[in-house]
mmCIF file of C-alpha atoms and ligand atoms in Angstrom:
data_model
loop_
_atom_site.group_PDB
_atom_site.id
_atom_site.type_symbol
_atom_site.label_atom_id
_atom_site.label_comp_id
_atom_site.label_asym_id
_atom_site.label_seq_id
_atom_site.Cartn_x
_atom_site.Cartn_y
_atom_site.Cartn_z
ATOM 1 C CA MET A 920 12.585 3.063 8.668
ATOM 2 C CA VAL A 921 9.372 4.048 10.375
ATOM 3 C CA ILE A 922 6.014 2.907 8.908
ATOM 4 C CA TYR A 923 2.975 4.595 9.740
ATOM 5 C CA THR A 924 -0.127 2.912 9.434
ATOM 6 C CA LEU A 925 -2.726 5.791 8.636
ATOM 7 C CA GLY A 926 -5.126 2.646 7.919
ATOM 8 C CA VAL A 927 -5.173 -0.862 7.600
ATOM 9 C CA TYR A 928 -8.475 -2.090 6.507
ATOM 10 C CA GLY A 929 -9.848 -3.279 3.337
ATOM 11 C CA SER A 930 -13.242 -1.433 3.669
ATOM 12 C CA LYS A 931 -14.447 1.682 5.245
ATOM 13 C CA PHE A 932 -16.459 0.969 8.588
ATOM 14 C CA LYS A 933 -17.288 2.896 12.045
ATOM 15 C CA ASN A 934 -13.633 3.887 13.443
ATOM 16 C CA LYS A 935 -11.715 1.825 10.683
ATOM 17 C CA ASN A 936 -9.568 3.333 8.142
ATOM 18 C CA LEU A 937 -8.707 2.071 4.617
ATOM 19 C CA ALA A 938 -5.519 0.729 4.037
ATOM 20 C CA THR A 939 -2.917 3.671 3.903
ATOM 21 C CA PHE A 940 0.971 3.373 4.952
ATOM 22 C CA LEU A 941 3.339 6.345 5.417
ATOM 23 C CA PHE A 942 7.057 5.427 5.285
ATOM 24 C CA LEU A 943 9.312 7.610 6.904
ATOM 25 C CA GLU A 944 13.394 6.812 5.876
ATOM 26 C CA LYS A 945 15.546 9.712 7.428
ATOM 27 C CA ASP A 946 14.292 12.934 5.687
ATOM 28 C CA ASP A 947 12.480 11.658 3.297
ATOM 29 C CA PHE A 948 8.688 10.074 3.288
ATOM 30 C CA PHE A 949 6.267 8.563 0.876
ATOM 31 C CA LEU A 950 2.621 6.793 0.835
ATOM 32 C CA ILE A 951 1.454 3.775 -0.349
ATOM 33 C CA ASP A 952 -2.311 3.952 -1.518
ATOM 34 C CA ALA A 953 -4.375 6.771 -0.961
ATOM 35 C CA GLY A 954 -7.456 5.281 1.218
ATOM 36 C CA SER A 955 -7.029 7.268 4.219
ATOM 37 C CA LEU A 956 -5.101 10.700 3.938
ATOM 38 C CA TYR A 957 -6.726 12.321 6.755
ATOM 39 C CA SER A 958 -5.833 10.202 10.050
ATOM 40 C CA LYS A 959 -4.437 11.044 13.319
ATOM 41 C CA LYS A 960 -1.008 11.501 11.121
ATOM 42 C CA ASP A 961 -1.067 14.927 9.703
ATOM 43 C CA ILE A 962 0.735 14.610 5.970
ATOM 44 C CA ILE A 963 1.139 18.261 6.002
ATOM 45 C CA GLN A 964 3.076 18.412 9.247
ATOM 46 C CA PHE A 965 5.559 15.684 7.559
ATOM 47 C CA CYS A 966 5.868 18.214 4.563
ATOM 48 C CA GLU A 967 6.604 21.034 7.169
ATOM 49 C CA LYS A 968 9.067 19.103 9.054
ATOM 50 C CA TYR A 969 11.030 17.594 6.141
ATOM 51 C CA LYS A 970 10.748 20.794 4.341
ATOM 52 C CA THR A 971 9.387 19.585 1.095
ATOM 53 C CA ASP A 972 6.456 20.705 -0.691
ATOM 54 C CA GLU A 973 5.991 17.353 -2.780
ATOM 55 C CA ILE A 974 3.806 14.276 -1.345
ATOM 56 C CA LYS A 975 4.925 11.182 -3.118
ATOM 57 C CA ILE A 976 2.184 8.622 -3.245
ATOM 58 C CA PHE A 977 2.574 5.332 -4.891
ATOM 59 C CA LEU A 978 -0.667 3.447 -5.870
ATOM 60 C CA THR A 979 -1.039 -0.169 -5.986
ATOM 61 C CA HIS A 980 -4.134 -0.070 -8.308
ATOM 62 C CA ALA A 981 -7.425 2.345 -8.839
ATOM 63 C CA HIS A 982 -10.124 0.307 -6.625
ATOM 64 C CA LEU A 983 -12.107 2.939 -4.429
ATOM 65 C CA ASP A 984 -10.830 1.581 -1.223
ATOM 66 C CA HIS A 985 -7.188 2.895 -2.017
ATOM 67 C CA ILE A 986 -7.944 6.106 -4.093
ATOM 68 C CA SER A 987 -11.001 7.343 -1.766
ATOM 69 C CA GLU A 988 -9.748 10.285 -0.095
ATOM 70 C CA LEU A 989 -7.200 11.682 -2.861
ATOM 71 C CA PRO A 990 -10.030 13.586 -4.624
ATOM 72 C CA PHE A 991 -10.777 15.632 -1.140
ATOM 73 C CA PHE A 992 -7.164 15.695 -0.290
ATOM 74 C CA LEU A 993 -6.232 17.335 -3.920
ATOM 75 C CA ASP A 994 -9.150 19.786 -3.213
ATOM 76 C CA PHE A 995 -7.449 21.044 -0.020
ATOM 77 C CA LEU A 996 -4.172 21.184 -1.602
ATOM 78 C CA VAL A 997 -4.938 23.862 -4.177
ATOM 79 C CA SER A 998 -5.031 26.465 -1.614
ATOM 80 C CA THR A 999 -1.496 25.313 -0.139
ATOM 81 C CA PRO A 1000 1.946 25.459 -1.563
ATOM 82 C CA TYR A 1001 1.919 21.492 -1.516
ATOM 83 C CA LYS A 1002 1.517 19.199 -4.586
ATOM 84 C CA ILE A 1003 1.111 15.495 -4.986
ATOM 85 C CA THR A 1004 3.395 13.015 -7.153
ATOM 86 C CA LEU A 1005 1.291 10.072 -7.983
ATOM 87 C CA TYR A 1006 3.472 7.186 -8.849
ATOM 88 C CA LEU A 1007 1.048 4.764 -10.935
ATOM 89 C CA SER A 1008 0.679 2.459 -14.094
ATOM 90 C CA LEU A 1009 -0.471 4.010 -17.306
ATOM 91 C CA PHE A 1010 -3.633 1.436 -17.139
ATOM 92 C CA THR A 1011 -4.516 3.029 -13.518
ATOM 93 C CA LYS A 1012 -3.864 6.474 -14.694
ATOM 94 C CA LYS A 1013 -6.002 5.809 -17.602
ATOM 95 C CA LEU A 1014 -8.848 4.668 -15.033
ATOM 96 C CA LEU A 1015 -8.627 7.593 -13.033
ATOM 97 C CA LYS A 1016 -8.651 10.206 -15.839
ATOM 98 C CA ASN A 1017 -11.619 8.650 -17.492
ATOM 99 C CA HIS A 1018 -14.006 7.614 -14.508
ATOM 100 C CA LEU A 1019 -12.812 9.958 -11.608
ATOM 101 C CA PHE A 1020 -10.736 13.208 -12.670
ATOM 102 C CA ASN A 1021 -12.827 13.643 -16.017
ATOM 103 C CA ASN A 1022 -14.152 17.155 -14.793
ATOM 104 C CA LYS A 1023 -17.666 15.610 -14.493
ATOM 105 C CA ILE A 1024 -17.311 13.270 -11.058
ATOM 106 C CA TRP A 1025 -14.279 15.621 -10.055
ATOM 107 C CA PRO A 1026 -11.971 17.809 -11.733
ATOM 108 C CA ASP A 1027 -8.823 17.247 -13.694
ATOM 109 C CA PHE A 1028 -6.576 18.299 -10.779
ATOM 110 C CA SER A 1029 -3.412 17.719 -12.941
ATOM 111 C CA LYS A 1030 -4.598 20.943 -14.788
ATOM 112 C CA ILE A 1031 -5.229 22.945 -11.739
ATOM 113 C CA LYS A 1032 -2.427 25.006 -9.959
ATOM 114 C CA ASN A 1033 -1.670 25.380 -6.094
ATOM 115 C CA ALA A 1034 -1.010 28.526 -4.254
ATOM 116 C CA LYS A 1035 2.580 28.684 -5.487
ATOM 117 C CA GLY A 1036 1.577 28.106 -9.182
ATOM 118 C CA LYS A 1037 2.651 24.522 -9.378
ATOM 119 C CA TYR A 1038 0.184 21.771 -10.680
ATOM 120 C CA VAL A 1039 -1.141 19.788 -7.812
ATOM 121 C CA LEU A 1040 -1.484 16.541 -9.157
ATOM 122 C CA ASN A 1041 1.616 15.405 -11.168
ATOM 123 C CA TYR A 1042 1.843 11.776 -12.558
ATOM 124 C CA LYS A 1043 5.016 9.562 -12.662
ATOM 125 C CA PHE A 1044 4.356 6.113 -14.446
ATOM 126 C CA ILE A 1045 5.557 2.853 -13.114
ATOM 127 C CA LYS A 1046 6.753 0.041 -14.898
ATOM 128 C CA PRO A 1047 6.990 -3.641 -13.737
ATOM 129 C CA LEU A 1048 10.442 -4.624 -12.024
ATOM 130 C CA GLN A 1049 11.503 -0.953 -12.831
ATOM 131 C CA ILE A 1050 13.794 0.574 -10.013
ATOM 132 C CA ILE A 1051 12.686 3.822 -8.260
ATOM 133 C CA LYS A 1052 15.195 5.734 -6.436
ATOM 134 C CA LEU A 1053 14.361 8.252 -3.848
ATOM 135 C CA LYS A 1054 16.608 10.269 -1.580
ATOM 136 C CA ASN A 1055 16.991 7.248 1.104
ATOM 137 C CA ILE A 1056 14.922 4.688 -0.348
ATOM 138 C CA LYS A 1057 14.314 2.264 -3.348
ATOM 139 C CA LEU A 1058 11.040 0.825 -4.564
ATOM 140 C CA ILE A 1059 10.369 -1.883 -7.264
ATOM 141 C CA PRO A 1060 6.718 -2.083 -8.472
ATOM 142 C CA PHE A 1061 5.707 -5.862 -9.509
ATOM 143 C CA LYS A 1062 2.621 -6.942 -10.716
ATOM 144 C CA VAL A 1063 0.560 -9.285 -8.544
ATOM 145 C CA SER A 1064 -2.419 -11.364 -8.680
ATOM 146 C CA HIS A 1065 -5.923 -9.313 -8.645
ATOM 147 C CA VAL A 1066 -9.189 -8.539 -10.263
ATOM 148 C CA ILE A 1067 -7.409 -5.557 -12.170
ATOM 149 C CA GLU A 1068 -3.984 -4.384 -12.979
ATOM 150 C CA THR A 1069 -2.342 -4.153 -9.423
ATOM 151 C CA TYR A 1070 1.226 -3.696 -8.248
ATOM 152 C CA GLY A 1071 3.086 -4.805 -5.183
ATOM 153 C CA TYR A 1072 6.305 -2.988 -3.958
ATOM 154 C CA PHE A 1073 9.473 -4.308 -2.754
ATOM 155 C CA ILE A 1074 11.000 -1.693 -0.718
ATOM 156 C CA SER A 1075 14.455 -1.159 0.624
ATOM 157 C CA ASN A 1076 16.935 1.057 2.603
ATOM 158 C CA LYS A 1077 19.700 -1.579 2.234
ATOM 159 C CA LYS A 1078 18.882 -2.540 5.802
ATOM 160 C CA THR A 1079 15.257 -3.577 5.745
ATOM 161 C CA TYR A 1080 13.706 -5.404 3.011
ATOM 162 C CA ILE A 1081 9.742 -5.298 2.614
ATOM 163 C CA TYR A 1082 7.579 -6.795 0.361
ATOM 164 C CA PHE A 1083 4.326 -5.268 0.206
ATOM 165 C CA SER A 1084 1.706 -7.553 -1.431
ATOM 166 C CA GLY A 1085 -0.903 -5.052 -2.697
ATOM 167 C CA ASP A 1086 -4.491 -6.546 -3.208
ATOM 168 C CA THR A 1087 -3.730 -10.190 -4.048
ATOM 169 C CA ASN A 1088 -4.699 -13.937 -3.194
ATOM 170 C CA SER A 1089 -1.297 -15.229 -4.203
ATOM 171 C CA VAL A 1090 2.541 -15.019 -2.945
ATOM 172 C CA LEU A 1091 3.765 -16.628 -5.965
ATOM 173 C CA PRO A 1092 4.180 -13.208 -7.868
ATOM 174 C CA ILE A 1093 6.468 -12.224 -4.673
ATOM 175 C CA PHE A 1094 8.717 -15.558 -4.901
ATOM 176 C CA LYS A 1095 9.000 -15.050 -8.685
ATOM 177 C CA PHE A 1096 10.382 -11.681 -7.404
ATOM 178 C CA ILE A 1097 12.589 -12.852 -4.957
ATOM 179 C CA LYS A 1098 14.241 -15.562 -7.455
ATOM 180 C CA ARG A 1099 14.923 -12.812 -10.015
ATOM 181 C CA ASN A 1100 16.038 -10.459 -7.390
ATOM 182 C CA TYR A 1101 17.992 -12.434 -4.819
ATOM 183 C CA THR A 1102 18.718 -11.129 -1.635
ATOM 184 C CA LYS A 1103 20.230 -13.257 1.129
ATOM 185 C CA GLN A 1104 18.533 -10.947 3.440
ATOM 186 C CA LYS A 1105 15.276 -12.350 5.389
ATOM 187 C CA SER A 1106 12.551 -9.704 4.622
ATOM 188 C CA TYR A 1107 9.255 -8.435 5.790
ATOM 189 C CA LEU A 1108 5.876 -9.219 4.162
ATOM 190 C CA PHE A 1109 2.787 -6.951 4.367
ATOM 191 C CA VAL A 1110 -0.011 -9.199 3.051
ATOM 192 C CA ASP A 1111 -3.679 -8.697 2.130
ATOM 193 C CA ILE A 1112 -5.773 -10.995 4.129
ATOM 194 C CA SER A 1113 -9.575 -9.839 3.535
ATOM 195 C CA PHE A 1114 -11.868 -12.398 4.390
ATOM 196 C CA SER A 1115 -12.297 -15.320 6.829
ATOM 197 C CA SER A 1116 -12.570 -18.972 5.812
ATOM 198 C CA LYS A 1117 -16.272 -18.695 5.655
ATOM 199 C CA ASN A 1118 -16.069 -16.508 2.903
ATOM 200 C CA THR A 1119 -13.009 -17.916 1.040
ATOM 201 C CA LYS A 1120 -15.596 -18.145 -2.249
ATOM 202 C CA ILE A 1121 -15.793 -14.212 -2.167
ATOM 203 C CA ALA A 1122 -12.121 -14.142 -1.500
ATOM 204 C CA ASN A 1123 -11.576 -16.045 -4.460
ATOM 205 C CA LEU A 1124 -13.948 -14.391 -6.670
ATOM 206 C CA SER A 1125 -12.280 -10.759 -5.818
ATOM 207 C CA LYS A 1126 -8.945 -12.269 -5.555
ATOM 208 C CA HIS A 1127 -8.151 -11.488 -2.267
ATOM 209 C CA TYR A 1128 -6.736 -13.816 0.305
ATOM 210 C CA SER A 1129 -8.892 -15.655 2.721
ATOM 211 C CA SER A 1130 -7.431 -16.806 6.120
ATOM 212 C CA LEU A 1131 -7.972 -20.745 4.889
ATOM 213 C CA LYS A 1132 -5.864 -19.818 1.769
ATOM 214 C CA PHE A 1133 -3.397 -17.991 3.224
ATOM 215 C CA ILE A 1134 -2.957 -20.512 6.251
ATOM 216 C CA LYS A 1135 -2.601 -23.367 3.306
ATOM 217 C CA ASP A 1136 -0.159 -21.113 1.398
ATOM 218 C CA PHE A 1137 1.919 -20.404 4.615
ATOM 219 C CA PHE A 1138 2.577 -24.101 5.370
ATOM 220 C CA ARG A 1139 3.089 -24.917 1.440
ATOM 221 C CA TYR A 1140 5.565 -22.340 0.853
ATOM 222 C CA LYS A 1141 7.111 -22.266 4.303
ATOM 223 C CA LEU A 1142 6.926 -18.472 4.600
ATOM 224 C CA ASN A 1143 8.500 -18.228 8.038
ATOM 225 C CA LYS A 1144 11.478 -19.282 6.128
ATOM 226 C CA HIS A 1145 11.353 -16.352 3.863
ATOM 227 C CA PHE A 1146 10.217 -13.732 6.031
ATOM 228 C CA LYS A 1147 11.072 -12.341 9.293
ATOM 229 C CA LYS A 1148 7.659 -11.330 10.068
ATOM 230 C CA ILE A 1149 4.250 -11.237 8.307
ATOM 231 C CA PHE A 1150 2.077 -8.112 8.636
ATOM 232 C CA VAL A 1151 -1.439 -8.410 7.806
ATOM 233 C CA TYR A 1152 -3.647 -5.657 6.489
ATOM 234 C CA HIS A 1153 -6.712 -5.266 4.408
ATOM 235 C CA ILE A 1154 -9.074 -7.061 6.724
ATOM 236 C CA LYS A 1155 -12.805 -6.491 5.756
ATOM 237 C CA PRO A 1156 -13.653 -4.752 9.328
ATOM 238 C CA TRP A 1157 -16.727 -6.895 9.809
ATOM 239 C CA GLU A 1158 -14.647 -10.228 9.457
ATOM 240 C CA GLU A 1159 -11.816 -8.946 12.030
ATOM 241 C CA ASP A 1160 -12.402 -11.091 14.836
ATOM 242 C CA LEU A 1161 -13.071 -14.150 12.872
ATOM 243 C CA ILE A 1162 -9.808 -13.835 10.955
ATOM 244 C CA LYS A 1163 -8.020 -13.144 14.052
ATOM 245 C CA LYS A 1164 -9.146 -16.362 15.730
ATOM 246 C CA GLU A 1165 -8.242 -18.171 12.556
ATOM 247 C CA LEU A 1166 -4.665 -16.860 12.321
ATOM 248 C CA ASP A 1167 -4.133 -17.520 15.832
ATOM 249 C CA LEU A 1168 -2.068 -20.373 15.301
ATOM 250 C CA LEU A 1169 0.349 -18.416 13.166
ATOM 251 C CA SER A 1170 0.627 -16.098 16.156
ATOM 252 C CA LYS A 1171 4.393 -16.819 16.288
ATOM 253 C CA TYR A 1172 5.041 -15.681 12.836
ATOM 254 C CA ILE A 1173 2.356 -12.810 11.838
ATOM 255 C CA TYR A 1174 1.271 -9.577 13.242
ATOM 256 C CA ILE A 1175 -2.140 -8.118 12.549
ATOM 257 C CA LEU A 1176 -1.881 -4.483 12.018
ATOM 258 C CA LYS A 1177 -4.166 -1.579 13.486
ATOM 259 C CA ASP A 1178 -4.962 1.802 12.432
ATOM 260 C CA ASN A 1179 -2.330 4.525 13.793
ATOM 261 C CA GLU A 1180 0.240 2.376 14.588
ATOM 262 C CA GLU A 1181 4.086 3.191 14.101
ATOM 263 C CA ILE A 1182 6.619 0.383 13.180
ATOM 264 C CA LYS A 1183 10.033 0.599 13.437
ATOM 265 C CA PHE A 1184 12.784 -1.323 11.734
HETATM 266 ZN ZN1 ZN B 2264 -8.616 -2.926 -1.662
HETATM 267 ZN ZN1 ZN B 2265 -8.525 -3.928 -5.131
#
């Protein structure tokens, strides 16, 4: 499995892209979130290379930093043979339909066809703990703790096991999931740490991890026993230097992601 980080940040800033990940397993690929669809990795090249007209995007939730390039990408796709299958909860779909793709802010692309006469935006609904089987990979969404309904994802190709936290301020939903779906294998964790310890109050209010709360949870729940490696993302760019400094004591166990990286498992 290869993961390309099209973006890793929790806000848009100069030369910093919003958190969006492209997963590639053999000849199949999908994305998690749609904050950065125009990056150094060209999604259309993946379609051409793997001979598919379908771009699968799994949304964690409807917040702007996770959908911000979706409207423009759809606009572009209309004149191409490609289409998007958007995996999302009914709740997230209602928010997008009512507040974004409402023919006022932006067109309803689920009613617009591409150059091949196929609808350019297609919805597929996800439910908590439902197993979604793609060609070579399995995903299971689970609810996490955030200010609106948000999903994390368990992702596996039977060799590599990944827990993707989504926006959250707690690892408990992940442990709950691990307990229910017990696997012996040690896994990898991708986790949202948005703020430094000095902004723990804002982190608590907006339900993101601050480095302070994460370090506490790391020792409290012995995260190094459960996870082979912890990948940190969703950092607010202006907090980056301080967060890195504060997480330095965990440097043996964690890796702070950068834009445009290629991570091979
Ligand atoms: Zn976010
Ligand atoms: Zn959010």
